[in-house]
mmCIF file of C-alpha atoms and ligand atoms in Angstrom:
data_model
loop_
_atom_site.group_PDB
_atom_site.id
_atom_site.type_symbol
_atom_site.label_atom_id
_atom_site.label_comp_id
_atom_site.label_asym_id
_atom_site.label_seq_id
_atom_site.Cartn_x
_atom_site.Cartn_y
_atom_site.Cartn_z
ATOM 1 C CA UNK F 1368 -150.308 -212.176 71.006
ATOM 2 C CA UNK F 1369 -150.588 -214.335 67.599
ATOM 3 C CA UNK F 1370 -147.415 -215.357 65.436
ATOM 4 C CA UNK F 1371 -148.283 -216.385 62.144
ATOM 5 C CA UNK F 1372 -145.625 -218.341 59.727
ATOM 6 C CA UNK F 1373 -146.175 -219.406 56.203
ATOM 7 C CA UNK F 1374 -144.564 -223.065 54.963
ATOM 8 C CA UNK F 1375 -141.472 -220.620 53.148
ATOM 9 C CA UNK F 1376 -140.320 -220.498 57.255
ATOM 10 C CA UNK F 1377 -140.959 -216.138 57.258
ATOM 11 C CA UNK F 1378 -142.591 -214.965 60.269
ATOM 12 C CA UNK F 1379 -144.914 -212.413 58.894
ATOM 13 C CA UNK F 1380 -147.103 -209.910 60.723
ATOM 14 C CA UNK F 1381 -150.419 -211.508 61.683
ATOM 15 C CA UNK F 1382 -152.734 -208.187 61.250
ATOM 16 C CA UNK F 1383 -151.517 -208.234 57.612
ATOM 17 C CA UNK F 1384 -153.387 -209.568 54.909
ATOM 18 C CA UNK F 1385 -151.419 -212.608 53.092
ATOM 19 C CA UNK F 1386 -154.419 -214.884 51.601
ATOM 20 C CA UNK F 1387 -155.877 -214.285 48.143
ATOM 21 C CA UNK F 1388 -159.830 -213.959 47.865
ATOM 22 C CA UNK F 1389 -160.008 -216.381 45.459
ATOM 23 C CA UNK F 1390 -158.113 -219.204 47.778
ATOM 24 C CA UNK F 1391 -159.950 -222.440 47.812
ATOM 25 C CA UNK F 1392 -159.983 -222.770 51.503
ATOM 26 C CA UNK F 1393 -161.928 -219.555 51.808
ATOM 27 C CA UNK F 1394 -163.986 -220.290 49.189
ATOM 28 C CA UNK F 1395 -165.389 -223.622 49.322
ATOM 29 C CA UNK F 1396 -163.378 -224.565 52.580
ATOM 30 C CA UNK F 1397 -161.553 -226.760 50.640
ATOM 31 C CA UNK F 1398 -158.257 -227.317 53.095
ATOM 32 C CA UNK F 1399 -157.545 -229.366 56.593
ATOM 33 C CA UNK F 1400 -156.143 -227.761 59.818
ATOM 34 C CA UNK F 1401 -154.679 -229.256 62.956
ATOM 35 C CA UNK F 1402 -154.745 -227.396 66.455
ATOM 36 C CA UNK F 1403 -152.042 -228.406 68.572
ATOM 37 C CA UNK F 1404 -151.398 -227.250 72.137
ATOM 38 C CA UNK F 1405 -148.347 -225.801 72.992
ATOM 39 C CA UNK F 1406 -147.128 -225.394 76.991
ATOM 40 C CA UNK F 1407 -144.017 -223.814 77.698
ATOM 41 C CA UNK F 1408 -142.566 -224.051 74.255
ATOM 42 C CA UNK F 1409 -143.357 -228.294 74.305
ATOM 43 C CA UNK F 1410 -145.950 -229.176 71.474
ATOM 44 C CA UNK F 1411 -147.972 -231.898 72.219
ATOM 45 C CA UNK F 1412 -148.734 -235.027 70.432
ATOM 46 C CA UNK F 1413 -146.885 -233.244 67.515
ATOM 47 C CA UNK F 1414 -146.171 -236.262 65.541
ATOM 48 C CA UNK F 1415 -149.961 -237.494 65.975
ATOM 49 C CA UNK F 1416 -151.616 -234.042 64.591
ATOM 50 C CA UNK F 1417 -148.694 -234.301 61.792
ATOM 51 C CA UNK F 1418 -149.976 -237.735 60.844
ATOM 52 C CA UNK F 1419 -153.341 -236.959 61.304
ATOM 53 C CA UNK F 1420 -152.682 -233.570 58.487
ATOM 54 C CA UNK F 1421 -151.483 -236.217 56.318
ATOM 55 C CA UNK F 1422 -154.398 -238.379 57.054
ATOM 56 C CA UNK F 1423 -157.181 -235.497 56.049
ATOM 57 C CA UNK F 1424 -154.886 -234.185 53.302
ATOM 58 C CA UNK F 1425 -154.934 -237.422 51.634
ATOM 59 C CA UNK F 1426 -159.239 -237.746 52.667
ATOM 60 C CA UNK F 1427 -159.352 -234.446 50.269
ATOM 61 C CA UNK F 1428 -156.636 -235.646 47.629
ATOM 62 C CA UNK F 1429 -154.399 -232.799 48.682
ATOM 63 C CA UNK F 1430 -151.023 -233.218 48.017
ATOM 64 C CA UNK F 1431 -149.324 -234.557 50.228
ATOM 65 C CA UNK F 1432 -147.930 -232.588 52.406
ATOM 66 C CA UNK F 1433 -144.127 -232.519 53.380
ATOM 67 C CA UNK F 1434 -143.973 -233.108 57.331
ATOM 68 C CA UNK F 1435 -140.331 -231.999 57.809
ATOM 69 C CA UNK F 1436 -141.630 -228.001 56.096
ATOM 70 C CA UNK F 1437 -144.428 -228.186 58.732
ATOM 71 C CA UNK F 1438 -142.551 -229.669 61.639
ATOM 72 C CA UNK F 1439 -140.009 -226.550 60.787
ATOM 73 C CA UNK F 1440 -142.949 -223.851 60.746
ATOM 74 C CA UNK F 1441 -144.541 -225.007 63.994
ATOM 75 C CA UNK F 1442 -141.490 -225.041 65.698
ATOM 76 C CA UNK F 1443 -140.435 -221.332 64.656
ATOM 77 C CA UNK F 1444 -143.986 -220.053 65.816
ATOM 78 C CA UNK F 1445 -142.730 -221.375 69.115
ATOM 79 C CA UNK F 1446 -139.628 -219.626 68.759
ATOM 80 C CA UNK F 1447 -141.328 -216.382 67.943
ATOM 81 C CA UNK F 1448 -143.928 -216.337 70.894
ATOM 82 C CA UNK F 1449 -143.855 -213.663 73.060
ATOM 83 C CA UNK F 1450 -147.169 -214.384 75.290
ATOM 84 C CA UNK F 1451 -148.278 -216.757 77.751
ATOM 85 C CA UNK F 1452 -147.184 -220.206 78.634
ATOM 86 C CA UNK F 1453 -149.715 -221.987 76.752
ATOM 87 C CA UNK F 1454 -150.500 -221.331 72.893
ATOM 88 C CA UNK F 1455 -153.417 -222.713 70.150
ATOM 89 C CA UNK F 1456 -151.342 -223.600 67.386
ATOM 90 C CA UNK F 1457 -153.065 -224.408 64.259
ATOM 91 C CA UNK F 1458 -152.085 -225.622 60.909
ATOM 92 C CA UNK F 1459 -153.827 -224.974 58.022
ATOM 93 C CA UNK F 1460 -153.741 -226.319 54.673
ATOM 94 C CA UNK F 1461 -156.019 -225.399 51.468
ATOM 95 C CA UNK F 1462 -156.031 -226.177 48.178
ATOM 96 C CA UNK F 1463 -154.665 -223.140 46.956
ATOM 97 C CA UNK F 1464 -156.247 -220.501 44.320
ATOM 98 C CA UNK F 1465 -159.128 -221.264 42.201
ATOM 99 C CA UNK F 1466 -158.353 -222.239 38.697
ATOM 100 C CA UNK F 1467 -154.333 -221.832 38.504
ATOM 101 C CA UNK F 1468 -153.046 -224.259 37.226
ATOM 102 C CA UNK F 1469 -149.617 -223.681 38.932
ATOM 103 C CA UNK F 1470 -151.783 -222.931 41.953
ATOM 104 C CA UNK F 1471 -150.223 -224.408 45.234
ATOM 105 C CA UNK F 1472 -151.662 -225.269 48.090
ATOM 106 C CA UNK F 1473 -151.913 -222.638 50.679
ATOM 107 C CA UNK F 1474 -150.239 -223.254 54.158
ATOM 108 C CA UNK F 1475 -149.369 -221.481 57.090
ATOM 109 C CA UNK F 1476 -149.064 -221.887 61.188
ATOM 110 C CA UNK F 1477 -150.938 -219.867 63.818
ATOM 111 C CA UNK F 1478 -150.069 -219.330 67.594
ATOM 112 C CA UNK F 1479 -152.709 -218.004 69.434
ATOM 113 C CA UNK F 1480 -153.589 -217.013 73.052
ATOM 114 C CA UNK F 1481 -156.008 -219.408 74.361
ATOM 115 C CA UNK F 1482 -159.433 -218.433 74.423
ATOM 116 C CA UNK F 1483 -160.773 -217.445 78.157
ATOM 117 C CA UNK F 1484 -164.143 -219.454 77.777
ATOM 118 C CA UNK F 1485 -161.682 -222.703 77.117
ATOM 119 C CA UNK F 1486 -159.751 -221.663 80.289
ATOM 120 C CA UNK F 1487 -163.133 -221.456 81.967
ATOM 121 C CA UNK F 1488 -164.448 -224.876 80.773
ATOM 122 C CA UNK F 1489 -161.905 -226.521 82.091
ATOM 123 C CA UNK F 1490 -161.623 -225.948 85.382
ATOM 124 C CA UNK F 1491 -165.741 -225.157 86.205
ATOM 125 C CA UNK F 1492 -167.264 -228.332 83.302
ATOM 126 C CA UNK F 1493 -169.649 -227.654 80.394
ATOM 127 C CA UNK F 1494 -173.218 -228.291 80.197
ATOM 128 C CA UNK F 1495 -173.913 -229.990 76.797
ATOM 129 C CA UNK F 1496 -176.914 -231.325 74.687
ATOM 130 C CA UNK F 1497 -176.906 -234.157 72.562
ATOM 131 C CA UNK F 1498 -178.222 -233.123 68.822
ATOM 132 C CA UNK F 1499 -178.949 -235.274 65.861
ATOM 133 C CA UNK F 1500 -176.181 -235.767 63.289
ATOM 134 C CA UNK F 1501 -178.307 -237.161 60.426
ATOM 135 C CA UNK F 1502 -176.302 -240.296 59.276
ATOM 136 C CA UNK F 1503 -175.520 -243.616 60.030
ATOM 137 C CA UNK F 1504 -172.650 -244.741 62.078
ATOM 138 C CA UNK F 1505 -171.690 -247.327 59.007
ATOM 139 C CA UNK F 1506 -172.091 -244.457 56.451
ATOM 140 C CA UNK F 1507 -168.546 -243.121 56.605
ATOM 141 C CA UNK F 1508 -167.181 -246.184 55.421
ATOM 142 C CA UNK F 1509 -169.693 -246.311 52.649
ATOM 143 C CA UNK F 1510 -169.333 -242.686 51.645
ATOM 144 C CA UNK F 1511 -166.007 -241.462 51.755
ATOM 145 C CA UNK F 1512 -166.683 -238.273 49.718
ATOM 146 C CA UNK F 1513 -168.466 -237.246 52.468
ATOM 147 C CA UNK F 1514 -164.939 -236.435 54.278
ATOM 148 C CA UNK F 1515 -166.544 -237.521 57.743
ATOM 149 C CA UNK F 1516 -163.489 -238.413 60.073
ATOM 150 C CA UNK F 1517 -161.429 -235.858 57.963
ATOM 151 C CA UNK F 1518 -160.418 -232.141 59.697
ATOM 152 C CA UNK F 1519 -161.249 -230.114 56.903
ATOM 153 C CA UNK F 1520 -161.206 -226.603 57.469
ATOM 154 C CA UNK F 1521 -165.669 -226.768 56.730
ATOM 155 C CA UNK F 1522 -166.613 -226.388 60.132
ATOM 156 C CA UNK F 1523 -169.446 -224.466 59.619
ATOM 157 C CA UNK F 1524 -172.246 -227.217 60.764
ATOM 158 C CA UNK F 1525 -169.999 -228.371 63.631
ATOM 159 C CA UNK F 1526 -169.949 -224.251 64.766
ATOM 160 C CA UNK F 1527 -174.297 -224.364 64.225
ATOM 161 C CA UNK F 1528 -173.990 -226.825 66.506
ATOM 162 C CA UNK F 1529 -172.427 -224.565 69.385
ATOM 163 C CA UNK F 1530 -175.137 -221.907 68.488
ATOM 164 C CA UNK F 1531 -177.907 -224.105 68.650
ATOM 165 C CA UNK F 1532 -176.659 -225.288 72.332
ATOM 166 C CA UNK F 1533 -176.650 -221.663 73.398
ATOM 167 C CA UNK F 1534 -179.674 -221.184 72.188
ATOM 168 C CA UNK F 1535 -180.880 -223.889 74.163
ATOM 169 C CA UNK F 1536 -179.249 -223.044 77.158
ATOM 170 C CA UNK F 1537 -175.842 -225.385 76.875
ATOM 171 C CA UNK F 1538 -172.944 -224.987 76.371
ATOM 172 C CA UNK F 1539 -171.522 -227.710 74.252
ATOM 173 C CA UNK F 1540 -172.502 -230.587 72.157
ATOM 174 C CA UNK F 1541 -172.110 -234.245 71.510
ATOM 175 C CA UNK F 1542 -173.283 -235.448 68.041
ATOM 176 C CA UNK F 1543 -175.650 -238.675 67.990
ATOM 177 C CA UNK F 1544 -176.985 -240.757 65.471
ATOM 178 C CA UNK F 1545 -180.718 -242.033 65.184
ATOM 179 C CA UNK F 1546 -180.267 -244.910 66.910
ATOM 180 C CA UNK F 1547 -178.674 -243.104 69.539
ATOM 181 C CA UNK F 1548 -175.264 -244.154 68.514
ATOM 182 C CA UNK F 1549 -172.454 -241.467 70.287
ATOM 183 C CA UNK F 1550 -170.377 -240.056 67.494
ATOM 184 C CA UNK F 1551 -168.051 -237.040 68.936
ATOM 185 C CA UNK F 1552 -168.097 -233.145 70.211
ATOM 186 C CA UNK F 1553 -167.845 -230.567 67.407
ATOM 187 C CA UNK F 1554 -164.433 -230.150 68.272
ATOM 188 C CA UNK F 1555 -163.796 -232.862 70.546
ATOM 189 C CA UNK F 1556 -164.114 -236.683 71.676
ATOM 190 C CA UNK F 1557 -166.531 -238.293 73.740
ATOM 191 C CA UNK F 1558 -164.950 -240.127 76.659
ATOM 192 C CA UNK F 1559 -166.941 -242.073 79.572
ATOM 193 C CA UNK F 1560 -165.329 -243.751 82.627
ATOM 194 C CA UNK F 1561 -167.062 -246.713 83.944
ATOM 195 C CA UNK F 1562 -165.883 -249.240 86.695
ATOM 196 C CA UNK F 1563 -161.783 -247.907 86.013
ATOM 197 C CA UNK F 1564 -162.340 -248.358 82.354
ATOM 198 C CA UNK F 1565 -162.317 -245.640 79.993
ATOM 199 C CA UNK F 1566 -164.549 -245.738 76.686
ATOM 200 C CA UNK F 1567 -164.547 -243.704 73.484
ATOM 201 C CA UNK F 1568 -166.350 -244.529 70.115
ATOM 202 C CA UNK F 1569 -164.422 -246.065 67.271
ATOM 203 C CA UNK F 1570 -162.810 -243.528 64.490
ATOM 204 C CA UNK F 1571 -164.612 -245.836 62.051
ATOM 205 C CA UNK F 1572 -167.933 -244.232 62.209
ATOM 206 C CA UNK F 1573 -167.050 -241.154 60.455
ATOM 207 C CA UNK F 1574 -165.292 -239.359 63.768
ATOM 208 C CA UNK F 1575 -161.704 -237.924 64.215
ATOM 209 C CA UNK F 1576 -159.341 -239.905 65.980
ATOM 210 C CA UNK F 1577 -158.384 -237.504 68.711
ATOM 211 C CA UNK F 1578 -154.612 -237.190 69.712
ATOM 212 C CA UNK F 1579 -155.955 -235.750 73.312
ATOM 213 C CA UNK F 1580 -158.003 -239.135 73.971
ATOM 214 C CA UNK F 1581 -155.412 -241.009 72.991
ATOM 215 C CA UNK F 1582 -152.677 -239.673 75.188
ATOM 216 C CA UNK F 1583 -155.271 -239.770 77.689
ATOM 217 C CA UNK F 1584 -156.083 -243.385 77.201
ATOM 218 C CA UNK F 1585 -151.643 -244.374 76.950
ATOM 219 C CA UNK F 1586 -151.587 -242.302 80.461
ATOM 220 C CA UNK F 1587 -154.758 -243.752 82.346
ATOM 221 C CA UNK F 1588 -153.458 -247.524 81.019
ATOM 222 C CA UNK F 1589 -150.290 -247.099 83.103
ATOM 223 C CA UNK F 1590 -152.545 -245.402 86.368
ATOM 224 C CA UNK F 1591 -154.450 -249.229 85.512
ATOM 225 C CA UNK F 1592 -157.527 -248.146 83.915
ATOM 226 C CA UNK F 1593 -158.480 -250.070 81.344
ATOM 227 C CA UNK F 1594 -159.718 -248.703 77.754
ATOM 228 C CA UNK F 1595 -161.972 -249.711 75.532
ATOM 229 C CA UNK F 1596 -162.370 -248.106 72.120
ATOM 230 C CA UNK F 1597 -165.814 -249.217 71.046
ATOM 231 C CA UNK F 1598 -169.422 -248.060 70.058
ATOM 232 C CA UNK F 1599 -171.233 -246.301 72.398
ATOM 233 C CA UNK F 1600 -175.124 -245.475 72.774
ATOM 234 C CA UNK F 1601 -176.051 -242.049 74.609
ATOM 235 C CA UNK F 1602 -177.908 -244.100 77.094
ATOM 236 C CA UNK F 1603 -174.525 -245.824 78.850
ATOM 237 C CA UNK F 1604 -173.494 -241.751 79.190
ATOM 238 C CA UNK F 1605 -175.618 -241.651 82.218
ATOM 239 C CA UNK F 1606 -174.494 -244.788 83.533
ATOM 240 C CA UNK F 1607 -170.583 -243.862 84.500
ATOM 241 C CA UNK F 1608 -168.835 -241.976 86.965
ATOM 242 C CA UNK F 1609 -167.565 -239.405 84.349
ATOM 243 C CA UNK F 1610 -168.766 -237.945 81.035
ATOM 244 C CA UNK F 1611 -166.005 -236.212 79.335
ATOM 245 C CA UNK F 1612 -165.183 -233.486 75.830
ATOM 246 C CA UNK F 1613 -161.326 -234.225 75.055
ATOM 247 C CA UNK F 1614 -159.406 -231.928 72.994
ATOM 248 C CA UNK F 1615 -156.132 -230.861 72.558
ATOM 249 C CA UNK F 1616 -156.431 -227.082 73.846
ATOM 250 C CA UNK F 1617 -159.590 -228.085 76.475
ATOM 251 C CA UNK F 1618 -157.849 -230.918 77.428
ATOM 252 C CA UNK F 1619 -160.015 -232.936 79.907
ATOM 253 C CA UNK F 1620 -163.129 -231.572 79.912
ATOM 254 C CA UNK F 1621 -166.061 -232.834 82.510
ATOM 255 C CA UNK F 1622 -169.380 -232.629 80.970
ATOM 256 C CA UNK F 1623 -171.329 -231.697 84.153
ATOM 257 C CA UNK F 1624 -175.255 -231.879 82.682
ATOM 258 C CA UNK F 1625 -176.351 -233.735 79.866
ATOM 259 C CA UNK F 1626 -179.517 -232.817 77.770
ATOM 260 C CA UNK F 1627 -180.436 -231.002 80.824
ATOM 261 C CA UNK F 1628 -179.997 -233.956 83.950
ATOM 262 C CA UNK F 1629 -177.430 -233.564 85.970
ATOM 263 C CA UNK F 1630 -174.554 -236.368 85.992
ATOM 264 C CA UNK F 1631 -172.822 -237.606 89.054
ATOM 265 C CA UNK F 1632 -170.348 -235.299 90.516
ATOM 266 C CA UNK F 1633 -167.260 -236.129 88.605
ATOM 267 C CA UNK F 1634 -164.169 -234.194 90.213
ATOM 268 C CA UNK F 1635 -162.506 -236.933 91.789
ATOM 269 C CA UNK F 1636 -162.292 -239.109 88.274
ATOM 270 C CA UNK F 1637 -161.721 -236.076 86.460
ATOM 271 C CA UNK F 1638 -158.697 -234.984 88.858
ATOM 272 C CA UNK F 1639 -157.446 -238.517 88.617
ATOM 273 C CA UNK F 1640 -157.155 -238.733 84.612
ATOM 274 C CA UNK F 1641 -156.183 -235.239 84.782
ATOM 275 C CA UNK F 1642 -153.065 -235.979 86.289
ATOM 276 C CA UNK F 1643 -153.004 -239.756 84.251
ATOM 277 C CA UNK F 1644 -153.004 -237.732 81.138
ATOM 278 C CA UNK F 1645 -150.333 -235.117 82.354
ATOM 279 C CA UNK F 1646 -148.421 -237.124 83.376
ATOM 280 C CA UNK F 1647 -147.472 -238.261 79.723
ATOM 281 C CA UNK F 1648 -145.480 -234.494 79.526
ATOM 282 C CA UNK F 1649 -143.817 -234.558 83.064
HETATM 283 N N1 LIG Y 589 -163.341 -234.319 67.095
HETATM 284 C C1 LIG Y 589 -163.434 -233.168 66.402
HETATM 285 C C2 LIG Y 589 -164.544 -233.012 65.412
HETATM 286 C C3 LIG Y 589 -162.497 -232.145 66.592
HETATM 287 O O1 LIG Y 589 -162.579 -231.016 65.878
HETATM 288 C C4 LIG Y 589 -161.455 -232.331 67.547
HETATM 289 C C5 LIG Y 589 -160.446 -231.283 67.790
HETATM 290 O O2 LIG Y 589 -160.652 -230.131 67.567
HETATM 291 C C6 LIG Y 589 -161.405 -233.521 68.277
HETATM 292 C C7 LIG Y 589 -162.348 -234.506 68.006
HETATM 293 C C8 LIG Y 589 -160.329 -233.760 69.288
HETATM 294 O O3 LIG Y 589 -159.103 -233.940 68.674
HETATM 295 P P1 LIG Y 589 -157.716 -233.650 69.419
HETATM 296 O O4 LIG Y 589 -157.803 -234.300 70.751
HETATM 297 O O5 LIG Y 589 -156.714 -234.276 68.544
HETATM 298 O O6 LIG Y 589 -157.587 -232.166 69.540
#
């Protein structure tokens, strides 16, 4: 099942081709995208993965886009699903065509099934291996044309990144710098919980502020964790009660082995922030 609606508020059929060749998202992967999880027609953290469109949009000098338009064509993809109870909906939004100059940006909304080996994560944990990111936590703020922090639709490294932990056995990834500083999943956040508090690394080092972590940080505050958003190094991973990959359609993830060594059995802090985080849509 997959409903796919363009900004003009049509449902058209998704099997159908509707973007031009010479579209700049396709091309250079010059666009942003959100994926927002939908369960039982209820998006959440819409207004957080609207912002955060803005937020890359503007990282790329896209115009900007109109949030009512979007709100509108998320909502009838929801209208329009026929499958399951949960959906991947994404947003995506490109430049537009290559040397137009009436060229608008390209934008549409995608419900999806979720995908079984994100069903599977969830409920049995991921093994994961840490792998070298090649920059400086300060850079990002130094070096905004890099786009690190932004969602831009050029996920190609962040997807070598999944290969190369296959390759080597895992099945997931958290990005490091040299010095060992934590930066963030390929498509995720990095959260640990130590002594009731709950850590995550700072969106100033050139990492996405994740909508998932913070719902799950508002929901664990009012179970009485604390939360702490500050740097972390890979070495305090092993040094908690729970290593976690947050993300809107994995939701809680427990990260069961690091770079091969096995981390303490997690289930019962997992289960606990599970239902911390949950409870936010009750
Ligand atoms: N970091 C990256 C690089 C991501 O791609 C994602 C989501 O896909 C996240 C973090 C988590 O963000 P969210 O919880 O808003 O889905």
């Amino acid at each position: 099942m997959r409903v796919l609606v363009f900004l003009d508020g049509t449902p058209v059929d998704p099997d159908a081709a509707h973007i031009r060749v010479d579209d700049l998202g396709l091309l250079r992967g010059d666009g942003v995208f959100e994926t927002i999880l939908v369960v039982d027609g209820k998006p959440r953290e819409l207004r957080p993965h609207l912002d955060r469109l803005a937020r890359s949009a503007a990282m790329l000098d896209l115009p900007e886009p109109d949030l009512e338009t979007w709100e509108r064509t998320a909502r009838t993809v929801i209208e329009n699903w026929r499958g399951g109870r949960e959906i991947a909906l994404k947003l995506v939004y490109t430049r537009g065509v290559d040397g137009d100059p009436d060229a608008r940006p390209t934008g549409f909304a995608l419900g999806m099934e979720i995908d079984p080996k994100v069903l599977r994560a969830r409920t049995e944990g991921v093994s994961v291996i840490t792998l070298e990111r090649g920059f400086p936590p300060d850079l990002a703020e130094r070096a905004p044309w890099l786009l690190l922090g932004a969602k831009s639709v050029s996920y190609g490294v962040n997807m070598a990144a999944l290969r190369e932990a296959a390759r080597r056995g895992a099945s997931d990834v958290i990005f490091t710098a040299a010095d060992g500083s934590v930066f963030e999943g390929p498509t995720s956040t990095v959260v640990l919980a130590k002594d009731r508090t709950l850590y995550t690394p700072p969106s100033s080092i050139g990492i996405l502020p994740g909508t998932t972590q913070a719902a799950l940080f508002r929901g664990a505050e009012k179970a009485g964790w604390s939360v702490k958003v500050e740097p972390l190094h890979v070495s305090d991973l092993f040094e908690g009660e729970g290593v976690f990959l947050a993300s809107s359609v994995r939701l809680l993830t427990r990260v069961h082995t690091l770079d091969g060594r096995a981390l303490p059995d997690s289930g019962t802090v997992h289960g606990e922030l599970a239902a911390a985080y949950e409870a936010e849509y009750a």
